[in-house]
mmCIF file of C-alpha atoms in Angstrom:
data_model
loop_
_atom_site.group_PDB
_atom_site.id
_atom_site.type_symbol
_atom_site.label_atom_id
_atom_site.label_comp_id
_atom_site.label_asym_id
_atom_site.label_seq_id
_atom_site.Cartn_x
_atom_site.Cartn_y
_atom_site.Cartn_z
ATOM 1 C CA UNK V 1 224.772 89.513 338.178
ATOM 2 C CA UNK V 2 225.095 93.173 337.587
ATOM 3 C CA UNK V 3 229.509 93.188 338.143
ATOM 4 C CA UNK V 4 231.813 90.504 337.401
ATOM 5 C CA UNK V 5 232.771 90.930 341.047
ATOM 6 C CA UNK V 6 232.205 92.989 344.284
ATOM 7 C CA UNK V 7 235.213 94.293 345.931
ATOM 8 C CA UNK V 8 235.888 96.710 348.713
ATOM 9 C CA UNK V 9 239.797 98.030 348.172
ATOM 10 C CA UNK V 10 241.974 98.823 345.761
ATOM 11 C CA UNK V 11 243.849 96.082 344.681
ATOM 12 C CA UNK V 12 246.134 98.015 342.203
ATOM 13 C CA UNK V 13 248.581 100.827 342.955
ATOM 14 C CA UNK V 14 248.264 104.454 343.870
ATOM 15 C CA UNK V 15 248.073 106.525 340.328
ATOM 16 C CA UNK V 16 248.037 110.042 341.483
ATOM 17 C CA UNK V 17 245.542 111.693 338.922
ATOM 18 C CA UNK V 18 243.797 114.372 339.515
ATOM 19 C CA UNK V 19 240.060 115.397 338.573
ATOM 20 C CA UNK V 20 241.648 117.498 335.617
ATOM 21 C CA UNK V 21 243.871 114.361 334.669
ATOM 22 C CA UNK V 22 240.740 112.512 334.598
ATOM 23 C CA UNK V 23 238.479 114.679 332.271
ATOM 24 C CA UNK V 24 241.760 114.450 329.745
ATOM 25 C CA UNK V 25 240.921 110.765 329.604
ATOM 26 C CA UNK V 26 238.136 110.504 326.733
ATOM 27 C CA UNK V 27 234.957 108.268 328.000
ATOM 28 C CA UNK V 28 234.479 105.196 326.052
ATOM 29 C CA UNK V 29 231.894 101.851 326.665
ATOM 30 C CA UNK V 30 232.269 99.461 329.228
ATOM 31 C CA UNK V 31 230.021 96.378 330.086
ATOM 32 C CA UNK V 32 229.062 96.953 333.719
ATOM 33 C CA UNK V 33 229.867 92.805 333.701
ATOM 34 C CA UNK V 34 233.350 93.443 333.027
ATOM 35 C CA UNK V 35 233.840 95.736 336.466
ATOM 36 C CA UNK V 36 234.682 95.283 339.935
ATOM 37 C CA UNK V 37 233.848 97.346 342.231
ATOM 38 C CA UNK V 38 236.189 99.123 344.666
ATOM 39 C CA UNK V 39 233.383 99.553 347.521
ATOM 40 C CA UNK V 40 231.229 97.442 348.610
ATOM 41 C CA UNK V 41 228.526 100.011 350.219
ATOM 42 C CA UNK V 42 226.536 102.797 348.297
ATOM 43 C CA UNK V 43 224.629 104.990 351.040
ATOM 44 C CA UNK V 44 220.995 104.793 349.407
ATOM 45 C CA UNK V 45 220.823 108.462 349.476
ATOM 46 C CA UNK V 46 223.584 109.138 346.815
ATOM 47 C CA UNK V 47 221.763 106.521 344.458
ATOM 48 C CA UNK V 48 218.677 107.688 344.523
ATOM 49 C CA UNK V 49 219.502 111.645 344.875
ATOM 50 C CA UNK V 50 218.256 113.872 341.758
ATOM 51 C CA UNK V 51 221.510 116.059 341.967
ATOM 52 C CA UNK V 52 223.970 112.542 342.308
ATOM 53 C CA UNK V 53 225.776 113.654 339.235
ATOM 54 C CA UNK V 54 225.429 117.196 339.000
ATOM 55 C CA UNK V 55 229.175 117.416 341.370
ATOM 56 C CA UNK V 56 232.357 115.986 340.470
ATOM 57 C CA UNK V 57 232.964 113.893 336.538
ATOM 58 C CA UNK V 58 229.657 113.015 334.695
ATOM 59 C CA UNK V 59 231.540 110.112 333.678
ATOM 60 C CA UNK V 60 232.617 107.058 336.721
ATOM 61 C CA UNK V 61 236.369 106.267 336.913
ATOM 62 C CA UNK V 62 237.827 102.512 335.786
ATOM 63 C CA UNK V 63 241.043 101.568 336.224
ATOM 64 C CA UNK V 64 242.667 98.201 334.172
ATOM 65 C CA UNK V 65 244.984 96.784 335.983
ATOM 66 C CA UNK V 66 246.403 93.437 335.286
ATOM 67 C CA UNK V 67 243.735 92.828 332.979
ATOM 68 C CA UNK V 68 240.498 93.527 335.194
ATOM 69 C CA UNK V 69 238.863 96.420 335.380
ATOM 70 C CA UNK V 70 238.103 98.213 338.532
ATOM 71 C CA UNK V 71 235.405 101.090 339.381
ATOM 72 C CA UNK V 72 237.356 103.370 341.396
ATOM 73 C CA UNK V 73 234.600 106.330 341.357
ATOM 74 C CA UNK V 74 231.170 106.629 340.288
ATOM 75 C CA UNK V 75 229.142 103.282 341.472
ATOM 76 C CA UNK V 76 225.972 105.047 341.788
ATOM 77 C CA UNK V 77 226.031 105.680 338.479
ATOM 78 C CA UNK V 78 226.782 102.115 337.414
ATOM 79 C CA UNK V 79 224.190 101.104 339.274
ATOM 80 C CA UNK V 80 221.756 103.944 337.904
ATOM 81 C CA UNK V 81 222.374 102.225 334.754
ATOM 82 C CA UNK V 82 221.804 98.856 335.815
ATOM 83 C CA UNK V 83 218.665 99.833 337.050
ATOM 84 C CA UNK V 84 217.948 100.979 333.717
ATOM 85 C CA UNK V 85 218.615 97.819 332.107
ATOM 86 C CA UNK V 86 221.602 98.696 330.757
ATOM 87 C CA UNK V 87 224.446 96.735 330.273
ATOM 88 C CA UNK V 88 226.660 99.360 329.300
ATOM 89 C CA UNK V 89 227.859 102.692 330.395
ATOM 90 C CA UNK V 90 230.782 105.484 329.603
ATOM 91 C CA UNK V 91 233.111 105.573 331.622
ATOM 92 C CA UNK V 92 236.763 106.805 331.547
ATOM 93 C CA UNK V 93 239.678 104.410 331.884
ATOM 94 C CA UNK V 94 242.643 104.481 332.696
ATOM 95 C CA UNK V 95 245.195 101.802 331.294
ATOM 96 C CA UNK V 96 247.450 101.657 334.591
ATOM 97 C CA UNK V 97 250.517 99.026 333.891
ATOM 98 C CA UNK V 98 251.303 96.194 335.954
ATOM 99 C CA UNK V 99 254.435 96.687 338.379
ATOM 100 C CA UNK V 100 255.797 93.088 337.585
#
């Protein structure tokens, strides 16, 4: 299995962070095991573009919320890098506490 789990919401709550707010995150490893995904459609065309990362962050976007780790933006890239046989990629995360 390429995720530990294919979702299609947002379980956790609304952060608010903007693209700049995102690039101030620094990009570390993740084990594309340890994600769950947020969507649970690509469209074909993003994954296999040449120019799929040449808009928006080159890194995807986790979130870890109540200890899981969710890919809010950038599953074509995950899944770029599965294809690759990789079981790691960068990502940024942000640590988003529980509301408990």
């Amino acid at each position: 299995m390429i995720f530990k789990l294919v979702g299609d919401e947002r379980p956790y709550p609304e952060h608010g962070l903007s693209h700049r707010e995102w690039a101030q995150i620094p990009p570390r490893q993740v084990r594309l095991d340890t994600l769950i995904t947020t969507k649970a459609v690509l469209d074909l065309h993003s994954l296999l573009a040449k120019d799929s990362t040449f808009y928006g962050d080159l890194f995807p976007h986790v979130v870890q919320w109540r200890g899981d780790l969710y890919l809010e933006d950038g599953l074509h890239r995950a899944l770029r890098s599965a294809l690759h046989q990789r079981s790691v990629l960068h990502a940024r995360v942000l640590d988003l506490p529980s509301e408990d």
